[in-house]
C-alpha cells in the first residue's frame, strides 16, 4: 500500500506539568488516558499519578523525585507565541516549544543548569494501541515496535520473573540484542499476559505499527546519549489493581533511574550551561485518506 503522511494535532496542559493531553491525527487519538482525578491535585514531591498522555520526566524517571520534578509543577508561557512554555525546578529550567506547521510534531527543548548537572529525560508517552482504550488487547492483534538493526537493549529487574535464567545477583540491568534481549521478545505489544517489563534500547528512533497506522518517534541531541525506553505493561502493574499501559519513550540517557547512571548513561550539562534536543513525531497511514493540517493548542 501507499503510505501517506497524516498531519498531527497536539493539545497540552501547561498547568498540569506541561502534559501532552492529546496527539491526534487521521481520526484517531494516539495517547492513552486513564481516569485519575488525583492528577490535577499533585504538588512537587508527590508520587507519580498515572493519568496517561505524555508526561515530561526529568531529571529522572524512576527513583526520586518519582518520574522527575517537572511533571508535578505548572509550566508558564515563555514568550507571546503561545507555543513555548517553561518550568522552573530547584536545579534547572526546562523550556519546550512545539511546532506542527509541517504536519509532524517537532518539539524543541532547552535545559539550563550549572555545568556538570546530570539528568535523564523521557517523553513518557502512553499510547492508545492494541485495545488500550478499553483496557484489553485481543489475542490476534498485530501492533508492534520496529527499530532498525539489533541495538543493545537493557532489561531491568522486573523482567526477572519472565526469563528462563536467574537474574544476576545485584545487577541493575542485563543487556541483550533487540528485539529479544535475554530471550524475552519485546517488540510485540499484546496480547495481555500479566507481565510488566521496562527496557531501554540504544537507538534514537522507533516506529509503532498499529493496523494501517504508523507512528515514528525520534530524538536528536548533539553530544548526549539518546535511546528509546519501552514500558510494556500487559496487565501486570500495579500488583493490587493491574491495568494495561504501553509506554514508548524517546530519552536522553540509557537508564530509568539517574542514581544508576554513569556519565555515559545520562545527559550532562556542558560548560555552556545548557543542553538542547529535539523530539520529532510523524504519523503515516497505509491507505488513501487525508485530514486538515496539524494544529497546536493548549489548555491553561
Short mmCIF file of C-alpha atoms in Angstrom, two decimals:
data_model
loop_
_atom_site.label_atom_id
_atom_site.label_comp_id
_atom_site.label_asym_id
_atom_site.label_seq_id
_atom_site.Cartn_x
_atom_site.Cartn_y
_atom_site.Cartn_z
CA UNK A 1 0.00 0.00 0.00
CA UNK A 2 0.97 3.63 -0.48
CA UNK A 3 1.92 5.32 2.77
CA UNK A 4 0.53 8.81 3.32
CA UNK A 5 1.64 11.27 5.97
CA UNK A 6 -1.12 12.01 8.46
CA UNK A 7 -0.90 15.52 9.96
CA UNK A 8 -0.90 15.53 13.73
CA UNK A 9 -2.51 17.93 16.19
CA UNK A 10 -1.33 18.41 19.78
CA UNK A 11 -3.04 19.67 22.92
CA UNK A 12 -1.01 20.36 26.05
CA UNK A 13 -1.89 21.34 29.60
CA UNK A 14 0.68 23.83 30.95
CA UNK A 15 -0.95 23.97 34.38
CA UNK A 16 -0.62 20.19 34.71
CA UNK A 17 3.11 19.77 34.31
CA UNK A 18 3.19 20.66 30.61
CA UNK A 19 1.45 17.34 29.98
CA UNK A 20 0.59 16.39 26.40
CA UNK A 21 -3.13 15.62 26.73
CA UNK A 22 -3.76 14.75 23.07
CA UNK A 23 -1.83 13.65 20.00
CA UNK A 24 -4.41 13.25 17.27
CA UNK A 25 -4.42 12.61 13.52
CA UNK A 26 -6.34 10.69 10.88
CA UNK A 27 -9.41 10.42 13.10
CA UNK A 28 -7.60 8.62 15.91
CA UNK A 29 -6.11 9.55 19.27
CA UNK A 30 -2.60 8.20 19.85
CA UNK A 31 -2.38 8.93 23.58
CA UNK A 32 -3.99 6.60 26.09
CA UNK A 33 -5.81 8.09 29.07
CA UNK A 34 -6.91 6.81 32.44
CA UNK A 35 -9.48 8.32 34.77
CA UNK A 36 -7.35 9.57 37.64
CA UNK A 37 -8.80 12.61 39.49
CA UNK A 38 -5.72 12.99 41.71
CA UNK A 39 -3.62 14.09 38.70
CA UNK A 40 -4.96 17.64 38.99
CA UNK A 41 -4.04 17.85 42.69
CA UNK A 42 -0.36 16.88 42.66
CA UNK A 43 2.38 19.01 44.20
CA UNK A 44 6.16 18.67 43.86
CA UNK A 45 7.42 15.60 45.67
CA UNK A 46 4.24 13.56 45.24
CA UNK A 47 4.41 10.02 43.92
CA UNK A 48 3.60 9.72 40.24
CA UNK A 49 -0.09 9.81 39.31
CA UNK A 50 -0.69 7.89 36.10
CA UNK A 51 -3.39 9.60 34.05
CA UNK A 52 -1.91 8.74 30.66
CA UNK A 53 -0.98 11.24 27.96
CA UNK A 54 2.67 12.19 27.57
CA UNK A 55 4.46 13.39 30.69
CA UNK A 56 7.82 15.17 30.70
CA UNK A 57 10.08 13.13 33.02
CA UNK A 58 13.27 14.96 34.07
CA UNK A 59 15.82 14.73 35.78
CA UNK A 60 14.93 11.05 36.30
CA UNK A 61 12.16 8.58 35.53
CA UNK A 62 12.37 6.06 38.34
CA UNK A 63 13.90 6.98 41.67
CA UNK A 64 13.35 10.35 43.33
CA UNK A 65 11.57 12.54 42.53
CA UNK A 66 9.22 9.88 41.15
CA UNK A 67 9.07 10.41 37.36
CA UNK A 68 11.11 13.56 37.83
CA UNK A 69 10.46 17.09 39.04
CA UNK A 70 8.82 18.77 36.04
CA UNK A 71 5.55 16.82 35.66
CA UNK A 72 4.23 17.97 39.05
CA UNK A 73 4.85 21.71 38.53
CA UNK A 74 2.88 24.25 36.47
CA UNK A 75 4.54 25.49 33.29
CA UNK A 76 4.30 29.12 32.17
CA UNK A 77 4.41 30.84 28.79
CA UNK A 78 7.99 31.67 27.80
CA UNK A 79 7.05 34.13 25.03
CA UNK A 80 3.96 35.64 23.38
CA UNK A 81 3.56 32.94 20.71
CA UNK A 82 1.51 30.56 22.84
CA UNK A 83 3.78 27.76 21.60
CA UNK A 84 6.68 27.90 24.07
CA UNK A 85 6.42 27.01 27.75
CA UNK A 86 8.92 26.66 30.57
CA UNK A 87 9.14 25.14 34.02
CA UNK A 88 11.50 26.11 36.85
CA UNK A 89 12.74 23.35 39.13
CA UNK A 90 15.22 23.67 42.00
CA UNK A 91 18.27 22.66 39.93
CA UNK A 92 17.30 23.53 36.36
CA UNK A 93 14.94 25.31 33.99
CA UNK A 94 13.37 23.47 31.06
CA UNK A 95 11.85 25.22 28.03
CA UNK A 96 9.83 23.43 25.34
CA UNK A 97 8.48 24.77 22.06
CA UNK A 98 6.13 22.72 19.88
CA UNK A 99 5.62 23.28 16.14
CA UNK A 100 3.11 21.34 13.98
CA UNK A 101 3.26 23.51 10.84
CA UNK A 102 4.90 20.72 8.81
CA UNK A 103 2.26 18.15 9.78
CA UNK A 104 4.77 16.43 12.06
CA UNK A 105 5.17 17.39 15.69
CA UNK A 106 8.56 18.99 16.31
CA UNK A 107 9.33 19.74 19.96
CA UNK A 108 12.49 21.70 20.76
CA UNK A 109 13.87 21.52 24.29
CA UNK A 110 16.42 23.60 26.19
CA UNK A 111 17.58 22.73 29.70
CA UNK A 112 19.64 25.32 31.59
CA UNK A 113 21.62 24.32 34.68
CA UNK A 114 25.05 24.52 36.23
CA UNK A 115 27.78 22.87 34.15
CA UNK A 116 28.14 19.25 35.16
CA UNK A 117 24.46 18.82 36.09
CA UNK A 118 23.44 15.25 35.25
CA UNK A 119 19.97 14.24 34.17
CA UNK A 120 17.77 11.76 32.36
CA UNK A 121 14.81 12.95 30.28
CA UNK A 122 11.99 10.87 28.83
CA UNK A 123 8.95 11.81 26.78
CA UNK A 124 6.80 9.39 28.79
CA UNK A 125 4.18 8.72 26.11
CA UNK A 126 1.48 6.18 26.94
CA UNK A 127 -0.08 5.08 23.67
CA UNK A 128 -3.63 4.02 22.82
CA UNK A 129 -2.83 0.96 20.72
CA UNK A 130 -3.85 -2.67 20.52
CA UNK A 131 -7.03 -2.21 22.51
CA UNK A 132 -5.63 0.09 25.19
CA UNK A 133 -8.72 2.26 25.04
CA UNK A 134 -10.85 -0.46 26.60
CA UNK A 135 -8.04 -1.96 28.66
CA UNK A 136 -7.99 -5.27 26.82
CA UNK A 137 -5.85 -6.43 23.93
CA UNK A 138 -7.19 -9.18 21.68
CA UNK A 139 -5.00 -12.19 21.02
CA UNK A 140 -4.99 -11.65 17.26
CA UNK A 141 -3.76 -8.05 17.29
CA UNK A 142 -0.53 -7.24 15.50
CA UNK A 143 0.71 -3.98 17.00
CA UNK A 144 4.48 -3.98 17.36
CA UNK A 145 7.61 -1.85 17.57
CA UNK A 146 10.08 -1.57 14.69
CA UNK A 147 13.66 -0.49 15.36
CA UNK A 148 16.43 -0.58 12.78
CA UNK A 149 19.02 -3.28 13.36
CA UNK A 150 19.59 -5.17 16.61
CA UNK A 151 20.71 -2.49 19.07
CA UNK A 152 21.80 -3.27 22.60
CA UNK A 153 18.79 -3.37 24.90
CA UNK A 154 18.75 -3.17 28.69
CA UNK A 155 16.20 -5.08 30.74
CA UNK A 156 15.54 -4.11 34.35
CA UNK A 157 14.83 -6.31 37.39
CA UNK A 158 11.06 -6.57 36.95
CA UNK A 159 11.85 -8.72 33.89
CA UNK A 160 13.46 -11.41 36.07
CA UNK A 161 10.28 -13.44 36.52
CA UNK A 162 9.83 -13.70 32.75
CA UNK A 163 13.30 -15.03 31.93
CA UNK A 164 14.45 -18.62 31.64
CA UNK A 165 17.61 -17.94 33.67
CA UNK A 166 18.32 -16.46 37.11
CA UNK A 167 18.77 -12.73 37.47
CA UNK A 168 22.43 -11.94 38.28
CA UNK A 169 22.88 -11.01 41.93
CA UNK A 170 22.76 -7.21 42.49
CA UNK A 171 22.58 -6.48 38.74
CA UNK A 172 20.87 -3.16 37.98
CA UNK A 173 20.16 -4.36 34.43
CA UNK A 174 21.13 -7.03 31.93
CA UNK A 175 21.79 -6.48 28.23
CA UNK A 176 20.93 -8.28 25.03
CA UNK A 177 20.11 -7.58 21.39
CA UNK A 178 16.79 -6.15 20.26
CA UNK A 179 14.13 -7.50 19.78
CA UNK A 180 14.77 -10.48 22.10
CA UNK A 181 17.16 -9.39 24.87
CA UNK A 182 17.92 -12.37 27.14
CA UNK A 183 15.40 -14.34 25.10
CA UNK A 184 12.46 -12.10 26.05
CA UNK A 185 10.63 -10.81 22.99
CA UNK A 186 9.94 -7.08 23.43
CA UNK A 187 8.69 -5.84 20.04
CA UNK A 188 5.17 -7.27 20.37
CA UNK A 189 2.53 -5.30 22.30
CA UNK A 190 -0.04 -7.95 23.06
CA UNK A 191 -1.94 -9.99 23.94
CA UNK A 192 -2.22 -9.22 27.64
CA UNK A 193 -0.36 -11.82 29.68
CA UNK A 194 0.00 -10.32 33.16
CA UNK A 195 3.56 -9.09 32.60
CA UNK A 196 5.09 -5.64 33.12
CA UNK A 197 8.60 -5.03 31.79
CA UNK A 198 10.73 -1.95 31.20
CA UNK A 199 13.55 -1.76 28.66
CA UNK A 200 15.90 0.88 27.28
CA UNK A 201 17.07 0.43 23.70
CA UNK A 202 20.26 2.03 22.40
CA UNK A 203 18.57 3.59 19.38
CA UNK A 204 17.43 7.14 18.51
CA UNK A 205 14.09 6.26 16.88
CA UNK A 206 11.23 3.78 16.79
CA UNK A 207 8.18 3.08 14.65
CA UNK A 208 4.96 1.96 16.32
CA UNK A 209 2.82 -0.16 13.98
CA UNK A 210 -0.88 -0.45 14.82
CA UNK A 211 -3.04 -1.79 11.99
CA UNK A 212 -2.59 0.51 8.98
CA UNK A 213 -1.18 3.31 11.14
CA UNK A 214 2.46 4.09 11.84
CA UNK A 215 3.84 6.49 14.44
CA UNK A 216 7.52 7.41 14.13
CA UNK A 217 9.25 8.93 17.18
CA UNK A 218 12.84 10.17 17.06
CA UNK A 219 15.11 12.17 19.36
CA UNK A 220 18.30 14.03 18.44
CA UNK A 221 20.79 15.69 20.79
CA UNK A 222 24.33 16.70 19.92
CA UNK A 223 26.87 15.15 22.28
CA UNK A 224 24.32 13.44 24.54
CA UNK A 225 23.23 9.77 24.75
CA UNK A 226 19.83 9.07 23.18
CA UNK A 227 17.65 6.00 23.43
CA UNK A 228 14.11 4.63 23.31
CA UNK A 229 12.53 3.37 26.53
CA UNK A 230 9.65 0.89 26.48
CA UNK A 231 7.23 0.24 29.34
CA UNK A 232 5.22 -2.79 28.26
CA UNK A 233 2.57 -3.31 30.93
CA UNK A 234 0.31 -6.09 29.69
CA UNK A 235 -1.89 -6.15 32.77
CA UNK A 236 0.92 -6.81 35.26
CA UNK A 237 1.14 -3.48 37.12
CA UNK A 238 0.33 -2.39 39.75
CA UNK A 239 0.04 -5.61 41.72
CA UNK A 240 -3.07 -4.55 43.67
CA UNK A 241 -5.11 -3.37 40.66
CA UNK A 242 -3.30 -4.09 37.39
CA UNK A 243 -4.25 -2.44 34.12
CA UNK A 244 -2.79 -2.25 30.63
CA UNK A 245 -0.49 0.57 29.53
CA UNK A 246 2.13 0.83 26.79
CA UNK A 247 4.86 3.46 27.10
CA UNK A 248 7.11 4.30 24.14
CA UNK A 249 9.52 6.96 25.35
CA UNK A 250 12.29 8.78 23.47
CA UNK A 251 15.02 9.53 26.02
CA UNK A 252 18.20 11.35 26.82
CA UNK A 253 20.17 8.78 28.79
CA UNK A 254 20.09 4.99 28.91
CA UNK A 255 18.74 4.19 32.39
CA UNK A 256 15.44 4.85 34.15
CA UNK A 257 16.97 5.92 37.46
CA UNK A 258 19.56 8.70 37.46
CA UNK A 259 21.15 7.15 40.56
CA UNK A 260 22.16 4.16 38.40
CA UNK A 261 23.83 6.28 35.71
CA UNK A 262 27.48 6.62 34.88
CA UNK A 263 28.21 9.78 32.87
CA UNK A 264 27.82 7.87 29.59
CA UNK A 265 24.32 6.76 30.70
CA UNK A 266 22.86 10.23 31.22
CA UNK A 267 22.91 13.74 29.80
CA UNK A 268 25.50 16.09 31.29
CA UNK A 269 25.28 19.88 31.03
CA UNK A 270 28.46 21.21 29.37
CA UNK A 271 30.42 24.35 30.18
CA UNK A 272 27.98 26.47 28.16
CA UNK A 273 25.33 25.75 30.81
CA UNK A 274 22.62 24.35 28.53
CA UNK A 275 21.57 21.22 26.66
CA UNK A 276 19.32 21.35 23.59
CA UNK A 277 17.50 18.47 21.96
CA UNK A 278 14.62 17.79 19.59
CA UNK A 279 11.76 15.30 19.54
CA UNK A 280 10.04 14.63 16.21
CA UNK A 281 6.81 12.64 15.86
CA UNK A 282 5.36 11.76 12.44
CA UNK A 283 2.32 9.65 11.55
CA UNK A 284 1.63 7.65 8.38
CA UNK A 285 -1.26 5.51 7.18
CA UNK A 286 -1.07 2.66 4.69
CA UNK A 287 -4.18 3.70 2.76
CA UNK A 288 -5.75 6.63 0.97
CA UNK A 289 -7.07 9.46 3.14
CA UNK A 290 -6.27 12.99 4.27
CA UNK A 291 -7.02 15.28 7.17
CA UNK A 292 -6.82 19.06 7.67
CA UNK A 293 -3.36 20.36 8.59
CA UNK A 294 -1.99 19.74 12.07
CA UNK A 295 -2.51 22.25 14.84
CA UNK A 296 -1.32 23.06 18.35
CA UNK A 297 -3.35 24.34 21.24
CA UNK A 298 -3.06 24.47 24.98
CA UNK A 299 -5.31 24.30 27.99
CA UNK A 300 -4.25 26.68 30.72
#
